[in-house]
Short mmCIF file of C-alpha atoms and ligand atoms in Angstrom, two decimals:
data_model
loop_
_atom_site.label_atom_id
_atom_site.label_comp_id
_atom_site.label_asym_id
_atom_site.label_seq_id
_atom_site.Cartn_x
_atom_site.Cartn_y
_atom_site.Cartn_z
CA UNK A 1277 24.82 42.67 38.77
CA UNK A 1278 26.50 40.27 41.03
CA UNK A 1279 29.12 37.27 40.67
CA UNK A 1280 29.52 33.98 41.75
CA UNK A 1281 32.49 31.83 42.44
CA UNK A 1282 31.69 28.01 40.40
CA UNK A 1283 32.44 26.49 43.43
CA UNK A 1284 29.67 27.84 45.44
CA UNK A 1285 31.27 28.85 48.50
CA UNK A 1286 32.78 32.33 48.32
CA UNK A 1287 30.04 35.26 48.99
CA UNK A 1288 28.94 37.20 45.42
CA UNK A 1289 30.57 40.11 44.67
CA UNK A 1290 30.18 43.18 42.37
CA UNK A 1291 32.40 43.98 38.99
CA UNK A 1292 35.24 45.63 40.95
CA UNK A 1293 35.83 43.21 43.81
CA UNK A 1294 35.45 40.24 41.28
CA UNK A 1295 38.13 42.30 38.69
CA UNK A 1296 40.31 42.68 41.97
CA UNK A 1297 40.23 39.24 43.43
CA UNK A 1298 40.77 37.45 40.36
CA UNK A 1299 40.37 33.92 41.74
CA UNK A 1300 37.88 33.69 43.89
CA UNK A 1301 38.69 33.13 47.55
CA UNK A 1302 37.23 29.57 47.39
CA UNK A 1303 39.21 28.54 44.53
CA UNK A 1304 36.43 29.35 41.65
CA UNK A 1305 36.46 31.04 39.16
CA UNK A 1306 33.39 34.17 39.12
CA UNK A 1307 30.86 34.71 36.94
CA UNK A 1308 27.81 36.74 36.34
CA UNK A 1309 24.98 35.23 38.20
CA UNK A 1310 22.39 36.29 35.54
CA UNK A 1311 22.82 37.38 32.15
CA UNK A 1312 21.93 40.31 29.83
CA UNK A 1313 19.92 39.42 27.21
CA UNK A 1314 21.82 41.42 24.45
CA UNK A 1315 19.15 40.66 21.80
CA UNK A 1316 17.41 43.85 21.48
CA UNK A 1317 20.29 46.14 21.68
CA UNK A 1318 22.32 44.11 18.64
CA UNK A 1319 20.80 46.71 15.88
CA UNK A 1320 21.81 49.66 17.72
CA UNK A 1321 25.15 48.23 18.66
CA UNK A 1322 25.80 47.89 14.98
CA UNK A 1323 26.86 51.45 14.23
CA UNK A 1324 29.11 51.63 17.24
CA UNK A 1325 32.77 51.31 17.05
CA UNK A 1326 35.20 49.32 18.46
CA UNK A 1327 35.42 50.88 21.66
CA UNK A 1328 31.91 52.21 21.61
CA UNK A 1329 30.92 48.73 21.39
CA UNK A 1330 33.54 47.55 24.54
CA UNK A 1331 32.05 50.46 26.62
CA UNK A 1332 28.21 49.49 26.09
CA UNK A 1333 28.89 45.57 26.72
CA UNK A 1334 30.72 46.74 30.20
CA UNK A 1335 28.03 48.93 30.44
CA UNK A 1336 26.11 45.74 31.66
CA UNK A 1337 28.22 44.46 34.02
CA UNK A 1338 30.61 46.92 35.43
CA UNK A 1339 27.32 48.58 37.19
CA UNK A 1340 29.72 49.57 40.43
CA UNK A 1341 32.07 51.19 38.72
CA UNK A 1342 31.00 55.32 37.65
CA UNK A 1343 29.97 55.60 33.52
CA UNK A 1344 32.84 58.16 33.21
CA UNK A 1345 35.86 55.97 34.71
CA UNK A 1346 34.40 53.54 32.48
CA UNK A 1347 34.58 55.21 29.54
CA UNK A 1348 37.77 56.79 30.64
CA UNK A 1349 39.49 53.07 31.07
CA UNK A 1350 38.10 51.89 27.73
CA UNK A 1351 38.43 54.45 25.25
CA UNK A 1352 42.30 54.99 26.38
CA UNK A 1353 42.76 51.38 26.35
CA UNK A 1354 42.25 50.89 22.72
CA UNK A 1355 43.86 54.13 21.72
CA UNK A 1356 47.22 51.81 22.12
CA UNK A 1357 46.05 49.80 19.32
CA UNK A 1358 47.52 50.65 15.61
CA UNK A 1359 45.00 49.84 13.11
CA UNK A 1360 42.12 51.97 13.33
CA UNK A 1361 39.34 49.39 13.13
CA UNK A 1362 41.32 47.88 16.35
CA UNK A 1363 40.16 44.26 15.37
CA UNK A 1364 40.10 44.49 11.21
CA UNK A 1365 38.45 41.78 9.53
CA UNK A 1366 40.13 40.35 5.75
CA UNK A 1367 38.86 38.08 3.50
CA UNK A 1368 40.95 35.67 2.65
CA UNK A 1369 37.91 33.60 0.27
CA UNK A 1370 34.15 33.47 -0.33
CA UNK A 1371 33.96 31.39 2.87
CA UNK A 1372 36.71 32.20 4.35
CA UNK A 1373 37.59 35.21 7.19
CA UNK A 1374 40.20 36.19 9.60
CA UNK A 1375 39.89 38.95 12.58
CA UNK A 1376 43.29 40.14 13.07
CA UNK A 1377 43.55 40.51 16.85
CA UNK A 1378 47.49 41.22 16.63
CA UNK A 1379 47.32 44.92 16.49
CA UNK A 1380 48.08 45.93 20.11
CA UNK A 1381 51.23 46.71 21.75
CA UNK A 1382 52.71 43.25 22.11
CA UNK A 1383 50.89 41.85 18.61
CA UNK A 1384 48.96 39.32 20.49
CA UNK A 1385 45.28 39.32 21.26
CA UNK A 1386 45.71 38.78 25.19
CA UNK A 1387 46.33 42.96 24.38
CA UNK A 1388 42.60 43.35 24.30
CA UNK A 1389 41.81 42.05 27.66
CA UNK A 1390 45.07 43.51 29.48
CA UNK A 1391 45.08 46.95 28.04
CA UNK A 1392 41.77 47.31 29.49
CA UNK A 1393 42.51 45.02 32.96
CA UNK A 1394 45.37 47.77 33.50
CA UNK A 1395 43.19 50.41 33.74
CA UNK A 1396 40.65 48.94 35.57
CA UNK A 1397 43.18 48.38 38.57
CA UNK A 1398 44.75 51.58 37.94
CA UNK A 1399 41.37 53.30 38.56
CA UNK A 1400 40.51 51.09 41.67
CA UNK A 1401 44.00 52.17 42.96
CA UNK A 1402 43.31 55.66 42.66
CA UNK A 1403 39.46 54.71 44.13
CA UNK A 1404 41.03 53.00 47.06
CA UNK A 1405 44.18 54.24 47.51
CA UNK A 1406 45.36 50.55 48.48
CA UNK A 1407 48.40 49.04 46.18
CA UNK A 1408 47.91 46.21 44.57
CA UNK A 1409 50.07 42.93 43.37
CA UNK A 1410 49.95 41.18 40.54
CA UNK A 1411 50.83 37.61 39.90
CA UNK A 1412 50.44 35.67 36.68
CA UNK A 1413 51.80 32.48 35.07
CA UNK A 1414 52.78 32.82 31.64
CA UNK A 1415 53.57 30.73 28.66
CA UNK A 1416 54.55 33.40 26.85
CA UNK A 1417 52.34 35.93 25.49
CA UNK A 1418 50.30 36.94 28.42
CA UNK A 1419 53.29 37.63 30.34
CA UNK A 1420 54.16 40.45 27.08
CA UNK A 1421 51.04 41.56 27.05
CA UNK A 1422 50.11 42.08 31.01
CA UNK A 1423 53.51 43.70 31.26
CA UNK A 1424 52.66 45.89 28.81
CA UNK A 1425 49.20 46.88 30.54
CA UNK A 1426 50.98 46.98 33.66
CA UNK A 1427 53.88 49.26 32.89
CA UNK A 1428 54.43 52.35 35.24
CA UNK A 1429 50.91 52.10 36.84
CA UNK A 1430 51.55 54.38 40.06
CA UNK A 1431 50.56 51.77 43.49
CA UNK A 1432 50.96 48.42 41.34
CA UNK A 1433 53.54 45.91 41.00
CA UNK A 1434 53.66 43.16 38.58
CA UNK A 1435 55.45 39.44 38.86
CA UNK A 1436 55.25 37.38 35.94
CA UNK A 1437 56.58 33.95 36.44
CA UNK A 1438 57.34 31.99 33.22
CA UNK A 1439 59.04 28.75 32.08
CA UNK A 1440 62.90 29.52 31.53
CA UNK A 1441 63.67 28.44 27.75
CA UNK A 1442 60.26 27.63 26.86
CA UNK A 1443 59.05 31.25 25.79
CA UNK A 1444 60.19 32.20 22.60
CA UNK A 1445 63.42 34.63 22.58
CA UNK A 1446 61.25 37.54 21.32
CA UNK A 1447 58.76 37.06 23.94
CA UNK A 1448 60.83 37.03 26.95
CA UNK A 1449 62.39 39.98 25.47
CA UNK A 1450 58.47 41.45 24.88
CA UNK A 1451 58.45 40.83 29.25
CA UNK A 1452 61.99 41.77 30.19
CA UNK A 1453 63.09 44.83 28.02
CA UNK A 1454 60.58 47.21 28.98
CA UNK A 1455 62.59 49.26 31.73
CA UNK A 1456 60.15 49.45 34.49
CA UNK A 1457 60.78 49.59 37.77
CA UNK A 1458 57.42 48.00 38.88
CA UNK A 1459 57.90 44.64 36.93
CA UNK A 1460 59.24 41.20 37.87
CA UNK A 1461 59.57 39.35 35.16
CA UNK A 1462 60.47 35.41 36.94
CA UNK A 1463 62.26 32.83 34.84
CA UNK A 1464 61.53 29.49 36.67
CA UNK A 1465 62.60 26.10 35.60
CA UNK A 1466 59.53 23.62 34.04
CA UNK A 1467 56.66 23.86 32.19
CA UNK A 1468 54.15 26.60 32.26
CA UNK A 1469 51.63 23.98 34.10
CA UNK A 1470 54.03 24.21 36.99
CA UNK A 1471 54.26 27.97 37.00
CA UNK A 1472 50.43 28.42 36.89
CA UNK A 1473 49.80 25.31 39.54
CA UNK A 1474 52.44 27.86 41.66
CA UNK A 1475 50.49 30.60 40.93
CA UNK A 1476 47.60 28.71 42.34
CA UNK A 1477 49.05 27.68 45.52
CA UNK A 1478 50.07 31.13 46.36
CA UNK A 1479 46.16 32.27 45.78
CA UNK A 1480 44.84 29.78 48.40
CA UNK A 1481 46.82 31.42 50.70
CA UNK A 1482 44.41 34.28 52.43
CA UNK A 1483 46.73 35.62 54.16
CA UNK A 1484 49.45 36.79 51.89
CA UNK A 1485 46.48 37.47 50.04
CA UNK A 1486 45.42 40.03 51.99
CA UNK A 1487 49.19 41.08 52.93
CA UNK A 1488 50.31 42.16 49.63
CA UNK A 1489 47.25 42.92 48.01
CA UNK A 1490 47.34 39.59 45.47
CA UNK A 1491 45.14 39.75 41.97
CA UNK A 1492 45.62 37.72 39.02
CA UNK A 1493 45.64 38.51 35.45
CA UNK A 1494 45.86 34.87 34.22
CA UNK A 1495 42.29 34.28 32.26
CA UNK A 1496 40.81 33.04 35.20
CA UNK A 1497 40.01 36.90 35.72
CA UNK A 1498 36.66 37.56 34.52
CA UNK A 1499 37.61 41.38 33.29
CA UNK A 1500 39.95 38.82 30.54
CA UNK A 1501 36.81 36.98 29.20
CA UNK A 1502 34.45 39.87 29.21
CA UNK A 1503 36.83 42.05 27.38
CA UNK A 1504 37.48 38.87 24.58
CA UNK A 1505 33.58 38.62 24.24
CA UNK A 1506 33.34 42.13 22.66
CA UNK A 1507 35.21 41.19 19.67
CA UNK A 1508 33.61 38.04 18.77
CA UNK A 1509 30.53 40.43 19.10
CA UNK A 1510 31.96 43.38 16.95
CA UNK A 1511 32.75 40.06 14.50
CA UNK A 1512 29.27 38.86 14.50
CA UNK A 1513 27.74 42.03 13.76
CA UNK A 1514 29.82 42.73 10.59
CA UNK A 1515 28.62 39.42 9.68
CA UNK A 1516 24.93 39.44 7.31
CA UNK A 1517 21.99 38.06 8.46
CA UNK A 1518 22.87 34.37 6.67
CA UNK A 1519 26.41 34.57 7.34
CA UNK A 1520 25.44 34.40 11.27
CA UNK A 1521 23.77 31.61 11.29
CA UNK A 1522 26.43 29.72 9.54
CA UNK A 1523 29.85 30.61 10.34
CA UNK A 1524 32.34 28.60 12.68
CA UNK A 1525 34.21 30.74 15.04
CA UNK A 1526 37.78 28.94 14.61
CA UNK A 1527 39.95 29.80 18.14
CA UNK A 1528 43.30 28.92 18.40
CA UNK A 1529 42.87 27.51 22.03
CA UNK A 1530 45.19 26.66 24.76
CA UNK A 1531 43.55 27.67 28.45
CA UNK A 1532 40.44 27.56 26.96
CA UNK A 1533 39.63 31.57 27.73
CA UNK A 1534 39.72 32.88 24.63
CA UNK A 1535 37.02 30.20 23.07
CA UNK A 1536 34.89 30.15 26.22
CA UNK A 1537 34.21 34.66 25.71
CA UNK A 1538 32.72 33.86 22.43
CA UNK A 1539 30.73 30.72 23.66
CA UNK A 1540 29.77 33.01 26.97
CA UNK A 1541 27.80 35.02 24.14
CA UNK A 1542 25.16 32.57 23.59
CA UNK A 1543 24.29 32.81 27.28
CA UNK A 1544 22.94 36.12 26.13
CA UNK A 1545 21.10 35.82 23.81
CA UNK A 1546 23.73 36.03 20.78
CA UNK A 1547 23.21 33.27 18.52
CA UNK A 1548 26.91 31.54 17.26
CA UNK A 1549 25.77 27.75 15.36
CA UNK A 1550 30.00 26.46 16.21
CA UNK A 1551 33.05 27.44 17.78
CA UNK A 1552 35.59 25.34 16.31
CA UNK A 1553 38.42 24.90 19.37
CA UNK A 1554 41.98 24.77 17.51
CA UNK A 1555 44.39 22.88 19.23
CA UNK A 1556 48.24 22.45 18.78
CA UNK A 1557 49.77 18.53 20.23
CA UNK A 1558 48.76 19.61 23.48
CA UNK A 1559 45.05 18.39 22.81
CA UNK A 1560 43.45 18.48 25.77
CA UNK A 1561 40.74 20.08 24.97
CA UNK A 1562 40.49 18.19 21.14
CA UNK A 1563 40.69 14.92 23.38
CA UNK A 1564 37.50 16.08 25.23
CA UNK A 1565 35.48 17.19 22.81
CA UNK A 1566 35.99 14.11 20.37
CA UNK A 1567 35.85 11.95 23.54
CA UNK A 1568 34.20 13.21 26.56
CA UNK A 1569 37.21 12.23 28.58
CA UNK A 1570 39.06 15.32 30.63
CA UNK A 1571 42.44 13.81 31.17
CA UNK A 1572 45.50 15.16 32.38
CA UNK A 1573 48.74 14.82 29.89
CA UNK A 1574 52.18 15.77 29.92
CA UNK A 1575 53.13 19.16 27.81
CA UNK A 1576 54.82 18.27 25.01
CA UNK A 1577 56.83 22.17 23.62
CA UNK A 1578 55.42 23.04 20.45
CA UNK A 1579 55.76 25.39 17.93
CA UNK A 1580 52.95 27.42 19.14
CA UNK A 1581 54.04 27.81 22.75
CA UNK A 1582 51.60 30.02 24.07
CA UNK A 1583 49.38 27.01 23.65
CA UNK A 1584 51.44 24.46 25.64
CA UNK A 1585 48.91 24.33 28.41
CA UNK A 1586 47.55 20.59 29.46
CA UNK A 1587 45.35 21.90 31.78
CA UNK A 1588 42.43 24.42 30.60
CA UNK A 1589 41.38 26.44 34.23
CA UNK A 1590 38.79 28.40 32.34
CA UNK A 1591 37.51 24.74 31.29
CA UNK A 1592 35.71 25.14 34.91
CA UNK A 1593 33.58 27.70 33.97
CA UNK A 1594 31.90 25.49 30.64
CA UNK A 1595 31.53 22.78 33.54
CA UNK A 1596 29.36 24.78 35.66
CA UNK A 1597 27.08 25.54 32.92
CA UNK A 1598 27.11 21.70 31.71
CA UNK A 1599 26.29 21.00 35.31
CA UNK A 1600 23.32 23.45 35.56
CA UNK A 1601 25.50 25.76 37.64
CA UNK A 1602 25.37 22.95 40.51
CA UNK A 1603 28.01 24.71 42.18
CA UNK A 1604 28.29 21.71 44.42
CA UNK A 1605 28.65 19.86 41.60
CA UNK A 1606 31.36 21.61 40.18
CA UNK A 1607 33.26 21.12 43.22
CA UNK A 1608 32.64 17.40 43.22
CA UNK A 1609 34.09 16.69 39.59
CA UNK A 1610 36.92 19.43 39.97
CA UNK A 1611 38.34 17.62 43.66
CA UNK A 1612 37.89 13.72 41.21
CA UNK A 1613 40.14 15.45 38.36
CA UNK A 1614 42.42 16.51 40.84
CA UNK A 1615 42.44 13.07 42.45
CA UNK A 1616 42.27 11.16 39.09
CA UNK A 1617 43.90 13.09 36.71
CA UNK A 1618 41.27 13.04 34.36
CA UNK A 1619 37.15 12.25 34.17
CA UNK A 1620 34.87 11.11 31.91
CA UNK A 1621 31.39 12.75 30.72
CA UNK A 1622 29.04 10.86 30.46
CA UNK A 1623 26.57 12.95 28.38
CA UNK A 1624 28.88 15.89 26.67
CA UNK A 1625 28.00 19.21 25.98
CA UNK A 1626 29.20 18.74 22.28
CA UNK A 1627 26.75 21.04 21.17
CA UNK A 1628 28.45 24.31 19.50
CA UNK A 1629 31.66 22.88 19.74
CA UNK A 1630 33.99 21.21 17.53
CA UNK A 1631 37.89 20.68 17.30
CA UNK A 1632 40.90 20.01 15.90
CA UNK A 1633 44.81 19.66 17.00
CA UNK A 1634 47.71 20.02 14.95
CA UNK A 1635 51.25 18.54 15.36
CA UNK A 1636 54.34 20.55 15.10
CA UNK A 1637 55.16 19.09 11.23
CA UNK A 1638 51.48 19.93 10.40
CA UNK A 1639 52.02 23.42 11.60
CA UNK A 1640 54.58 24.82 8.90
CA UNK A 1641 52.70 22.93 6.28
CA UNK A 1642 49.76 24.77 7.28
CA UNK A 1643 51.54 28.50 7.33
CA UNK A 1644 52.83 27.50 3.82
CA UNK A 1645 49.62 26.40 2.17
CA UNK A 1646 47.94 29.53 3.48
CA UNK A 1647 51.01 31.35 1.99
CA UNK A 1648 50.38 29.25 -1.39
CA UNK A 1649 46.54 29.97 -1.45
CA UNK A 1650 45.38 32.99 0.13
CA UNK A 1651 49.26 35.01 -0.11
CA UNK A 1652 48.87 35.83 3.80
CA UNK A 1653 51.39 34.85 6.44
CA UNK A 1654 49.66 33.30 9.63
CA UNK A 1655 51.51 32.63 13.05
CA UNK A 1656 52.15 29.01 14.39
CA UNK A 1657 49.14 29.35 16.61
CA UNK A 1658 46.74 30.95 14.11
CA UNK A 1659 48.07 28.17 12.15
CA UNK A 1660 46.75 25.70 14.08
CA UNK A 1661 43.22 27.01 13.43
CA UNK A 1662 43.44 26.12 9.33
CA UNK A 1663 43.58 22.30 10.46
CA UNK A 1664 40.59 19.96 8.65
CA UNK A 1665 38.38 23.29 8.11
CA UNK A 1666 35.73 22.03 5.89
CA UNK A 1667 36.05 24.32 2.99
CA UNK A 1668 32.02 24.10 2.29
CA UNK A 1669 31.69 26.44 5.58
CA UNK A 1670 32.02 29.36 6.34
CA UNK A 1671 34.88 29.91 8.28
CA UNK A 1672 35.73 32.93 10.68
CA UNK A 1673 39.65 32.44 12.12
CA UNK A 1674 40.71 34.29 14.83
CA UNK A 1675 44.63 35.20 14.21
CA UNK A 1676 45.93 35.86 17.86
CA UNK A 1677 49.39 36.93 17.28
CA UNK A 1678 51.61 38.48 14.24
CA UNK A 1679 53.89 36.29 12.80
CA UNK A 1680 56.80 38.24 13.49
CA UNK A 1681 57.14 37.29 17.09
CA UNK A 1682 57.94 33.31 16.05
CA UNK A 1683 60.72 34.08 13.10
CA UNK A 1684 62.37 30.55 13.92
CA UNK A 1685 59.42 28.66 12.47
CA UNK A 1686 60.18 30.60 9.44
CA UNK A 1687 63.56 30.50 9.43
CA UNK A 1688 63.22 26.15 9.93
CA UNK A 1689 60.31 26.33 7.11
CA UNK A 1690 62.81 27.65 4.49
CA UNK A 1691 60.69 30.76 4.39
CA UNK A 1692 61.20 34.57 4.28
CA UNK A 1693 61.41 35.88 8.12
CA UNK A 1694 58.17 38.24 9.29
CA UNK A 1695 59.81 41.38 10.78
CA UNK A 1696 57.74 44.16 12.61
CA UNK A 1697 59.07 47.16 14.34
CA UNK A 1698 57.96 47.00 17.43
CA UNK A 1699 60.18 43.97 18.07
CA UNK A 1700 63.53 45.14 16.57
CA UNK A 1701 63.55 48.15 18.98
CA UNK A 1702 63.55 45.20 22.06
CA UNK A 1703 66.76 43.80 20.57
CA UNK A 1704 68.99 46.58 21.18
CA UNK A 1705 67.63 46.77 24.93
CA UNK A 1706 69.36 45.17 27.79
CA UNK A 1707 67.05 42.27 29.85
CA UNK A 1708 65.81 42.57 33.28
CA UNK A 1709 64.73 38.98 34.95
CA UNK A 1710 64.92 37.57 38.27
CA UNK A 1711 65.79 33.30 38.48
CA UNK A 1712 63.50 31.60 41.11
CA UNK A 1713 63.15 28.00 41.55
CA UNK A 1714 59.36 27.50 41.14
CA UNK A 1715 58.15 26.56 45.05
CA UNK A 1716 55.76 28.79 45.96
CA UNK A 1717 57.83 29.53 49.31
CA UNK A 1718 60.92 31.39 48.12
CA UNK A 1719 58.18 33.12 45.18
CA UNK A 1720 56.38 34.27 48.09
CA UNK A 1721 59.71 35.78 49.53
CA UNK A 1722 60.54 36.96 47.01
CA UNK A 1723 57.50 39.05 46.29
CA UNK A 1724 57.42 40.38 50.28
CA UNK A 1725 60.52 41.50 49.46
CA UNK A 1726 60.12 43.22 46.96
CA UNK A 1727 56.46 44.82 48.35
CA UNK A 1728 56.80 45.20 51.89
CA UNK A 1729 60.45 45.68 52.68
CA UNK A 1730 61.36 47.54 49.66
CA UNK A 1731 62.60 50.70 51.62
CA UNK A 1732 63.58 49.25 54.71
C1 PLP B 1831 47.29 32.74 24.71
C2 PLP B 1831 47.30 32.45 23.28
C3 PLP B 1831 46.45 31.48 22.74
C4 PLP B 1831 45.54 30.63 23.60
O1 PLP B 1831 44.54 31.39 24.23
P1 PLP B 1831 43.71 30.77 25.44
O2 PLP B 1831 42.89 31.89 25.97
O3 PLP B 1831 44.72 30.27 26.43
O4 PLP B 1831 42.88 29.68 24.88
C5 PLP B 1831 46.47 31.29 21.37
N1 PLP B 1831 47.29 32.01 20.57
C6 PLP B 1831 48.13 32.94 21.05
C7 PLP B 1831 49.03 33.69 20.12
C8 PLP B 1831 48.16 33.21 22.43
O5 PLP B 1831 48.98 34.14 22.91
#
């Protein structure tokens, strides 16, 4: 099993070196060069559970790595999950579902992708012997939850840059409470498309690259997709035979990862008729798919901030398969958008995809007429997803966080204020955070610093 960088230019790779790199080294973003045609193995896969399922999918691709460490990475990654079924499925009407994917250890869904991402690269450590660095960009919960992957993993350090002021309280307290010595949480003034265009910069440059050991655990690694697709999977298969063929995935979407691991599905032979891509007033994405046009806009802070994203990098990986994996291609239209700011598609790969966005006074009007009719509390993002659902469908909404980690919404909606554990115990702990202005120079001092020179 090999991967390819979108842009065509870097050489293929196996699982490990793809899961390491993170970006590729010409910019791209990997993916599998041919795919497993899951169709035969769905009835057998049925029985398995949660983790059962997530080892047999990696099965597939992680061929390099040994069955054992495999299993070992998996099976210990969801054993930090609290609800037994790991991704529990209610039903909230006849045609309407939710998957609850806010039962890791930061009550977000990015938990199911970075549990399992920190073991990988703790077992390639211990494989290699060679430390690693990890930098991400953050608007909030991926910061929480890679942290939280990341803690106390012997040869790895972890800097998380995120926008000052722009995460919610709870969150930044989710990235700078935990007491580890081998995290850098890095408050930076502006918007989380500055931190991650940062992030960017510092990946094109080889050399510090290769000096500090550089991966990424933004969703441009392919680990994050491939560990998303399992649950839409383990979703689909609890689903009857007619159910299948009519329900509408409904994603909560910001950089377009979490929508684009279900979609990957039907590259292998899984057969989803929508994914509905749930926008907040950062609509992007909604402006593409009603439009065809792919234009830059400005990020406007919303109530669901972990969606505050104006540019979708996993976006790249749906072009190359509307451009017949042209690699060349790819490269073409991604160097225009960067030029122009936006482009337009002609013909648009509409097909399986539909969307929605919702402004910030639709989203507590939302949380309270779920409240009203179904008597279950959704976060602002998972709110986002009830927006113009057409009530004749079937509907399966994927809630990506717990409500408790937004209680302002609440509090400004007049309602009662979600509480969970989990996030009281942060309050009474005292924050760790390092201010950097956000030019990729002084970030890359920073990190030298705090890799290289530590004992000197
Ligand atoms: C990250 C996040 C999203 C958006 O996911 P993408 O993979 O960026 O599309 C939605 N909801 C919550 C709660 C998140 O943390």
């Amino acid at each position: 099993m090999e991967f390819v960088s979108t842009r065509g230019l870097s050489k293929p790779v196996g699982f490990i070196d793809a899961v390491a790199q993170g970006l590729a080294p010409d910019g791209g973003l990997y993916l599998p060069r041919d795919f497993p045609d899951l169709s035969d193995r769905l009835e057998h896969w049925q029985a398995l559970d949660y983790p059962g399922l997530c080892y047999e999918f990696f099965k597939l691709f992680a061929v390099d790595m040994e069955d054992a460490v495999l299993k070992h990475c998996v099976d210990s990654a969801y054993s930090t999950f609290t609800h037994p079924e790991i991704a529990p499925i209610r039903s909230l009407s006849k045609n309407l579902k939710v998957m609850e994917l806010f039962h890791g250890p930061t009550l977000a869904f990015k938990d199911f992708a970075l549990q399992l991402l920190g073991n990988f690269y703790e077992a390639q450590i211990s494989r290699t012997g060679k430390e690693l660095t990890i930098l991400g960009a953050t608007s909030g919960d991926t910061g929480a939850a890679a942290i939280s992957g990341l803690i106390g993993k012997k040869g790895l350090k972890v800097f998380i840059l995120y926008p000052e002021g722009k995460v919610s309280p709870l969150q930044e307290r989710q990235m700078t409470c935990t007491g580890a010595e081998n995290v850098f949480p890095l408050a930076i003034e502006g918007t989380f498309d500055d931190a991650q265009h940062t992030v960017k910069e510092i990946f094109s440059d080889l050399n510090f690259r290769e000096l500090v050991g550089l991966s990424a655990v933004n969703s441009i690694n392919l680990a994050r997709i491939l560990a998303q697709s399992v649950y839409y999977l383990y979703a689909w298969l609890r689903l009857d035979p007619v159910e299948r063929k009519e329900t509408s995935f409904v994603v909560p979407t910001g950089n377009f990862g979490n929508v684009f691991a279900g979609w990957l599905l039907t590259k292998m032979g899984v057969d989803f008729p929508e994914f509905r891509v749930a926008t907040n007033q950062n609509d992007v994405l909604h402006r593409l798919f009603s439009t065809g046009e792919y234009s830059l806009g400005s990020v406007c802070p919303s109530l669901a901030p972990s969606m505050d994203i104006q540019v979708a990098s996993n976006f790249e990986r749906l072009l190359y398969f509307i451009l017949d994996k042209d690699a060349h291609e790819v490269r073409k239209v991604m160097e225009a958008f960067r030029r122009e700011g936006k482009y337009c598609f002609e013909k648009f790969l509409g097909d399986g995809f539909s969307s929605s966005s919702a402004s910030d006074t639709e989203i507590p009007a939302l949380i309270k007429s779920v409240s009203a009719q179904s008597d279950y509390l959704v976060d602002p993002h998972t709110a986002c997803a009830f927006k113009d659902l057409d009530p004749a469908r079937p509907s399966m909404i994927l809630a990506t966080a717990h409500p408790a980690k937004f209680p302002s919404v609440y509090e400004q909606a007049g309602m009662a204020i979600p509480k969970h554990s989990s996030l009281q115990e942060l309050l009474a702990r005292t924050p760790r955070r390092f201010r950097l202005s956000v030019d990729s120079k002084s970030i890359r001092s920073f990190i030298e610093e705090q890799t290289l020179h530590e004992n000197g």
